[in-house]
Short mmCIF file of C-alpha atoms in Angstrom, two decimals:
data_model
loop_
_atom_site.label_atom_id
_atom_site.label_comp_id
_atom_site.label_asym_id
_atom_site.label_seq_id
_atom_site.Cartn_x
_atom_site.Cartn_y
_atom_site.Cartn_z
CA UNK H 4 149.98 18.72 113.29
CA UNK H 5 151.90 18.80 109.99
CA UNK H 6 155.33 17.12 110.09
CA UNK H 7 157.74 18.22 107.35
CA UNK H 8 160.57 15.70 107.08
CA UNK H 9 163.82 16.16 105.20
CA UNK H 10 164.81 12.55 104.33
CA UNK H 11 168.42 13.55 103.54
CA UNK H 12 169.08 15.06 107.00
CA UNK H 13 170.43 12.83 109.73
CA UNK H 14 169.57 9.47 108.20
CA UNK H 15 171.10 7.80 111.24
CA UNK H 16 168.42 9.51 113.35
CA UNK H 17 165.36 8.37 111.38
CA UNK H 18 164.37 6.04 114.21
CA UNK H 19 163.95 9.07 116.48
CA UNK H 20 161.42 10.54 114.05
CA UNK H 21 159.21 7.46 113.92
CA UNK H 22 159.40 6.91 117.67
CA UNK H 23 158.24 10.50 118.28
CA UNK H 24 155.41 10.12 115.77
CA UNK H 25 154.32 6.84 117.37
CA UNK H 26 154.14 8.58 120.76
CA UNK H 27 152.06 11.43 119.33
CA UNK H 28 149.70 9.09 117.48
CA UNK H 29 149.21 7.00 120.61
CA UNK H 30 147.89 10.12 122.34
CA UNK H 31 145.37 10.75 119.57
CA UNK H 32 147.14 13.69 117.92
CA UNK H 33 146.22 13.85 114.21
CA UNK H 34 149.36 13.86 112.03
CA UNK H 35 150.05 14.67 108.41
CA UNK H 36 153.57 13.69 107.31
CA UNK H 37 155.16 15.43 104.31
CA UNK H 38 158.61 14.73 102.82
CA UNK H 39 160.73 17.38 101.14
CA UNK H 40 161.92 16.61 97.62
CA UNK H 41 164.22 19.54 96.79
CA UNK H 42 165.82 22.67 98.25
CA UNK H 43 163.14 25.16 99.27
CA UNK H 44 160.36 22.56 99.26
CA UNK H 45 159.95 22.75 103.05
CA UNK H 46 158.99 26.43 102.71
CA UNK H 47 156.30 25.60 100.18
CA UNK H 48 154.96 22.76 102.32
CA UNK H 49 154.89 24.93 105.45
CA UNK H 50 153.10 27.74 103.62
CA UNK H 51 150.46 25.28 102.41
CA UNK H 52 150.07 23.83 105.92
CA UNK H 53 149.46 27.30 107.33
CA UNK H 54 146.82 28.00 104.67
CA UNK H 55 145.12 24.71 105.55
CA UNK H 56 144.86 25.74 109.20
CA UNK H 57 147.64 23.73 110.83
CA UNK H 58 147.90 24.26 114.59
CA UNK H 59 151.57 23.30 114.47
CA UNK H 60 154.14 22.67 111.76
CA UNK H 61 156.97 20.40 112.86
CA UNK H 62 160.37 20.60 111.15
CA UNK H 63 161.97 17.15 111.23
CA UNK H 64 165.54 17.65 110.06
CA UNK H 65 168.52 19.89 110.68
CA UNK H 66 168.84 23.64 111.19
CA UNK H 67 168.59 24.29 107.45
CA UNK H 68 165.28 22.44 107.27
CA UNK H 69 164.00 24.40 110.28
CA UNK H 70 164.90 27.68 108.57
CA UNK H 71 163.01 26.65 105.42
CA UNK H 72 159.95 25.71 107.45
CA UNK H 73 159.98 28.98 109.39
CA UNK H 74 160.20 30.91 106.11
CA UNK H 75 156.80 29.48 105.20
CA UNK H 76 155.27 30.30 108.60
CA UNK H 77 156.05 34.00 109.06
CA UNK H 78 153.13 36.29 109.89
CA UNK H 79 150.95 33.34 110.96
CA UNK H 80 149.68 32.08 114.32
CA UNK H 81 150.82 28.52 113.59
CA UNK H 82 153.32 27.23 116.13
CA UNK H 83 156.67 25.67 115.23
CA UNK H 84 157.80 22.29 116.49
CA UNK H 85 161.19 20.64 116.05
CA UNK H 86 162.30 17.02 115.79
CA UNK H 87 166.11 17.41 115.61
CA UNK H 88 167.59 15.02 113.04
CA UNK H 89 170.50 17.02 111.63
CA UNK H 90 174.25 16.99 112.11
CA UNK H 91 174.66 19.74 114.72
CA UNK H 92 171.06 20.55 115.75
CA UNK H 93 172.19 23.91 117.11
CA UNK H 94 168.71 25.37 117.51
CA UNK H 95 167.53 22.37 119.53
CA UNK H 96 170.49 22.83 121.88
CA UNK H 97 169.83 26.58 121.99
CA UNK H 98 166.38 26.03 123.49
CA UNK H 99 167.35 22.97 125.58
CA UNK H 100 164.97 20.72 123.67
CA UNK H 101 165.12 17.02 124.56
CA UNK H 102 166.30 14.39 122.11
CA UNK H 103 164.60 11.36 123.70
CA UNK H 104 161.47 10.48 121.68
CA UNK H 105 158.97 10.43 124.58
CA UNK H 106 160.22 13.74 125.93
CA UNK H 107 160.15 15.28 122.44
CA UNK H 108 156.58 14.10 121.91
CA UNK H 109 155.61 15.68 125.25
CA UNK H 110 157.10 19.00 124.15
CA UNK H 111 155.23 18.90 120.83
CA UNK H 112 151.98 18.08 122.59
CA UNK H 113 152.38 20.88 125.13
CA UNK H 114 150.86 24.37 124.90
CA UNK H 115 154.08 26.00 126.16
CA UNK H 116 156.18 28.00 123.72
CA UNK H 117 158.69 30.79 123.38
CA UNK H 118 159.41 33.35 120.64
CA UNK H 119 162.03 32.66 117.98
CA UNK H 120 162.89 35.76 115.94
CA UNK H 121 164.69 34.81 112.70
CA UNK H 122 166.97 36.92 110.54
CA UNK H 123 167.00 37.62 106.82
CA UNK H 124 170.13 37.34 104.66
CA UNK H 125 169.91 39.44 101.49
CA UNK H 126 172.24 39.59 98.51
CA UNK H 127 171.85 40.89 94.98
CA UNK H 128 170.18 37.67 93.80
CA UNK H 129 168.47 36.13 96.85
CA UNK H 130 166.72 36.68 100.16
CA UNK H 131 167.08 33.85 102.66
CA UNK H 132 165.80 33.34 106.19
CA UNK H 133 168.03 31.92 108.93
CA UNK H 134 167.27 30.89 112.49
CA UNK H 135 170.66 30.60 114.19
CA UNK H 136 173.60 32.24 112.45
CA UNK H 137 175.34 33.42 109.28
CA UNK H 138 179.09 33.22 108.77
CA UNK H 139 181.60 34.66 106.32
CA UNK H 140 185.28 33.77 106.30
CA UNK H 141 186.94 30.49 107.17
CA UNK H 142 183.89 28.67 108.58
CA UNK H 143 181.88 29.46 105.45
CA UNK H 144 184.79 28.31 103.27
CA UNK H 145 184.74 24.94 105.09
CA UNK H 146 180.95 24.60 104.71
CA UNK H 147 181.16 25.29 100.97
CA UNK H 148 183.82 22.63 100.44
CA UNK H 149 182.51 19.85 102.66
CA UNK H 150 181.54 16.59 100.94
CA UNK H 151 177.90 15.71 101.66
CA UNK H 152 178.61 11.99 101.61
CA UNK H 153 181.31 12.43 104.24
CA UNK H 154 178.95 14.62 106.28
CA UNK H 155 176.28 11.90 106.28
CA UNK H 156 178.89 9.31 107.28
CA UNK H 157 180.83 11.22 109.94
CA UNK H 158 178.37 13.87 111.15
CA UNK H 159 180.18 16.69 112.95
CA UNK H 160 183.46 14.87 112.39
CA UNK H 161 183.22 15.80 108.70
CA UNK H 162 183.61 19.48 109.63
CA UNK H 163 186.74 18.71 111.64
CA UNK H 164 188.19 16.74 108.74
CA UNK H 165 187.42 19.48 106.22
CA UNK H 166 188.85 22.14 108.54
CA UNK H 167 192.17 20.28 108.65
CA UNK H 168 192.16 20.04 104.85
CA UNK H 169 191.37 23.71 104.25
CA UNK H 170 193.59 25.38 106.85
CA UNK H 171 196.86 25.18 104.90
CA UNK H 172 195.34 26.66 101.71
CA UNK H 173 192.94 29.33 103.00
CA UNK H 174 194.29 32.87 102.62
CA UNK H 175 192.26 34.62 105.38
CA UNK H 176 191.37 37.78 103.44
CA UNK H 177 190.18 40.81 105.42
CA UNK H 178 186.40 41.34 105.47
CA UNK H 179 184.79 44.76 105.53
CA UNK H 180 181.89 44.68 108.02
CA UNK H 181 179.41 47.46 108.83
CA UNK H 182 177.31 46.98 111.95
CA UNK H 183 174.69 49.73 112.42
CA UNK H 184 176.85 52.01 110.31
CA UNK H 185 180.13 51.43 112.18
CA UNK H 186 182.90 49.85 110.10
CA UNK H 187 185.04 46.92 111.24
CA UNK H 188 187.66 44.71 109.58
CA UNK H 189 188.02 41.04 110.44
CA UNK H 190 189.35 37.75 109.07
CA UNK H 191 186.01 36.04 109.84
CA UNK H 192 182.61 37.11 111.17
CA UNK H 193 179.65 35.21 112.60
CA UNK H 194 176.30 36.98 112.90
CA UNK H 195 174.16 35.15 115.46
CA UNK H 196 170.57 35.09 116.57
CA UNK H 197 171.45 32.42 119.15
CA UNK H 198 174.19 31.90 121.72
CA UNK H 199 175.47 28.57 120.40
CA UNK H 200 177.53 27.42 117.42
CA UNK H 201 178.32 24.00 115.97
CA UNK H 202 176.09 22.17 118.46
CA UNK H 203 176.03 22.82 122.23
CA UNK H 204 179.04 25.18 122.17
CA UNK H 205 178.81 28.73 123.50
CA UNK H 206 179.83 31.43 121.04
CA UNK H 207 178.07 34.59 122.20
CA UNK H 208 176.55 34.93 125.66
CA UNK H 209 174.72 38.17 124.79
CA UNK H 210 172.67 36.70 121.92
CA UNK H 211 168.86 36.93 122.29
CA UNK H 212 167.15 34.46 119.93
CA UNK H 213 163.63 35.63 120.80
CA UNK H 214 164.23 39.33 120.24
CA UNK H 215 165.19 41.57 117.30
CA UNK H 216 168.86 42.29 116.72
CA UNK H 217 172.01 40.23 116.33
CA UNK H 218 175.24 39.37 118.10
CA UNK H 219 178.17 39.99 115.74
CA UNK H 220 181.38 38.10 116.58
CA UNK H 221 184.43 39.51 114.79
CA UNK H 222 187.60 37.44 114.51
CA UNK H 223 190.15 40.15 113.82
CA UNK H 224 193.21 37.88 113.51
CA UNK H 225 193.65 35.59 110.52
CA UNK H 226 196.09 32.75 110.01
CA UNK H 227 196.34 29.09 110.90
CA UNK H 228 197.31 29.58 114.55
CA UNK H 229 194.38 31.93 115.25
CA UNK H 230 191.93 29.53 113.57
CA UNK H 231 193.26 26.60 115.60
CA UNK H 232 193.00 28.58 118.83
CA UNK H 233 189.39 29.46 118.02
CA UNK H 234 188.59 25.83 117.27
CA UNK H 235 190.11 24.65 120.55
CA UNK H 236 188.45 27.41 122.60
CA UNK H 237 184.91 26.81 121.30
CA UNK H 238 184.19 23.50 123.13
CA UNK H 239 185.57 25.05 126.32
CA UNK H 240 183.28 28.08 126.14
CA UNK H 241 186.25 30.46 126.06
CA UNK H 242 185.79 32.01 122.62
CA UNK H 243 185.00 35.45 124.03
CA UNK H 244 188.27 35.61 125.96
CA UNK H 245 190.50 35.00 122.93
CA UNK H 246 192.71 37.93 121.85
CA UNK H 247 191.39 39.62 118.72
CA UNK H 248 187.80 38.40 119.20
CA UNK H 249 185.22 41.17 119.57
CA UNK H 250 181.43 40.95 119.94
CA UNK H 251 179.00 43.79 119.22
CA UNK H 252 175.20 44.07 119.09
CA UNK H 253 173.62 45.40 115.90
CA UNK H 254 170.31 45.37 114.02
CA UNK H 255 171.62 45.95 110.49
CA UNK H 256 174.83 44.30 109.25
CA UNK H 257 176.54 44.56 105.87
CA UNK H 258 179.57 42.56 104.74
CA UNK H 259 180.66 44.10 101.48
CA UNK H 260 184.08 42.77 100.55
CA UNK H 261 185.96 40.89 99.29
CA UNK H 262 183.36 40.05 96.66
CA UNK H 263 182.60 36.39 95.85
CA UNK H 264 183.77 35.08 99.24
CA UNK H 265 181.59 32.15 100.46
CA UNK H 266 178.78 32.65 102.98
CA UNK H 267 177.07 30.03 105.15
CA UNK H 268 173.68 30.21 106.87
CA UNK H 269 172.65 27.70 109.55
CA UNK H 270 175.49 25.42 108.45
CA UNK H 271 174.57 25.34 104.75
CA UNK H 272 176.14 27.16 101.77
CA UNK H 273 174.35 30.49 101.23
CA UNK H 274 175.96 32.18 98.24
CA UNK H 275 178.73 34.75 98.11
CA UNK H 276 179.53 38.24 99.37
CA UNK H 277 178.36 40.98 99.44
CA UNK H 278 175.23 40.68 101.60
CA UNK H 279 173.24 42.43 104.31
CA UNK H 280 171.37 41.09 107.32
CA UNK H 281 168.18 42.40 108.91
CA UNK H 282 165.48 40.97 111.18
CA UNK H 283 162.45 39.14 109.86
CA UNK H 284 159.16 40.99 110.22
CA UNK H 285 158.32 39.15 113.42
CA UNK H 286 158.84 36.02 115.49
CA UNK H 287 157.30 32.58 115.38
CA UNK H 288 156.38 30.64 118.53
CA UNK H 289 158.53 27.57 119.12
CA UNK H 290 157.15 24.68 121.18
CA UNK H 291 159.48 24.21 124.15
CA UNK H 292 157.41 22.28 126.70
CA UNK H 293 156.84 23.20 130.33
#
């Protein structure tokens, strides 16, 4: 079992990592622990682990670290494990993974798993894998402007603080979205593999994280009041009932304008518009326990 740890993710949760590893070691599971040193390093480490015959590669970090690890595992039989250490840990919530160290160790030591089918975000200068969602519009604007020091200090509270700061100055430009060839216009859009957003909060009930295709949530109305309503509705699971919110299924999505608008993937900055989204070539198997 190769454990790829991002030391900058969830420093407050480092104790969880070592407690899980202690549980695994006490059951005689051989471990090799690798720390990432720069952006993209987790992909390189995962690719090397696969070549060396790893039975499982464990991503110990946030959703961005998980996406990097999966990018190095595609087209292999190596299973994926997760030790959630990030700010939101959306993927862990998506698959109802435990957070208690003993229960996490039991999941990682189990033979039970389920498919996770990632997506690929492509722009003119990069191709990037994501495991949970991609956003363009106000949420991506907040992600691009958030201070990493504040994020480490406040966790999810940093996003709330940055949202309050950015609301008065964001202009809510109209995005041009094509989903399987059909054109839409929206103030913001979130393209999801999973059902959840921002942690344990339901965004799209029709999302299927283990199958090809995406759930595309279109926020047609811009402005401060609409953004506040969306923010208040999310924790209550009522996002789909908001006026001006539409969800469609699609396998190929393009967001073409306005150019140079920020994009986020799995809660991290991911360049600027325009971009397109397609499925990865196949799924990986995520350890989920019995």
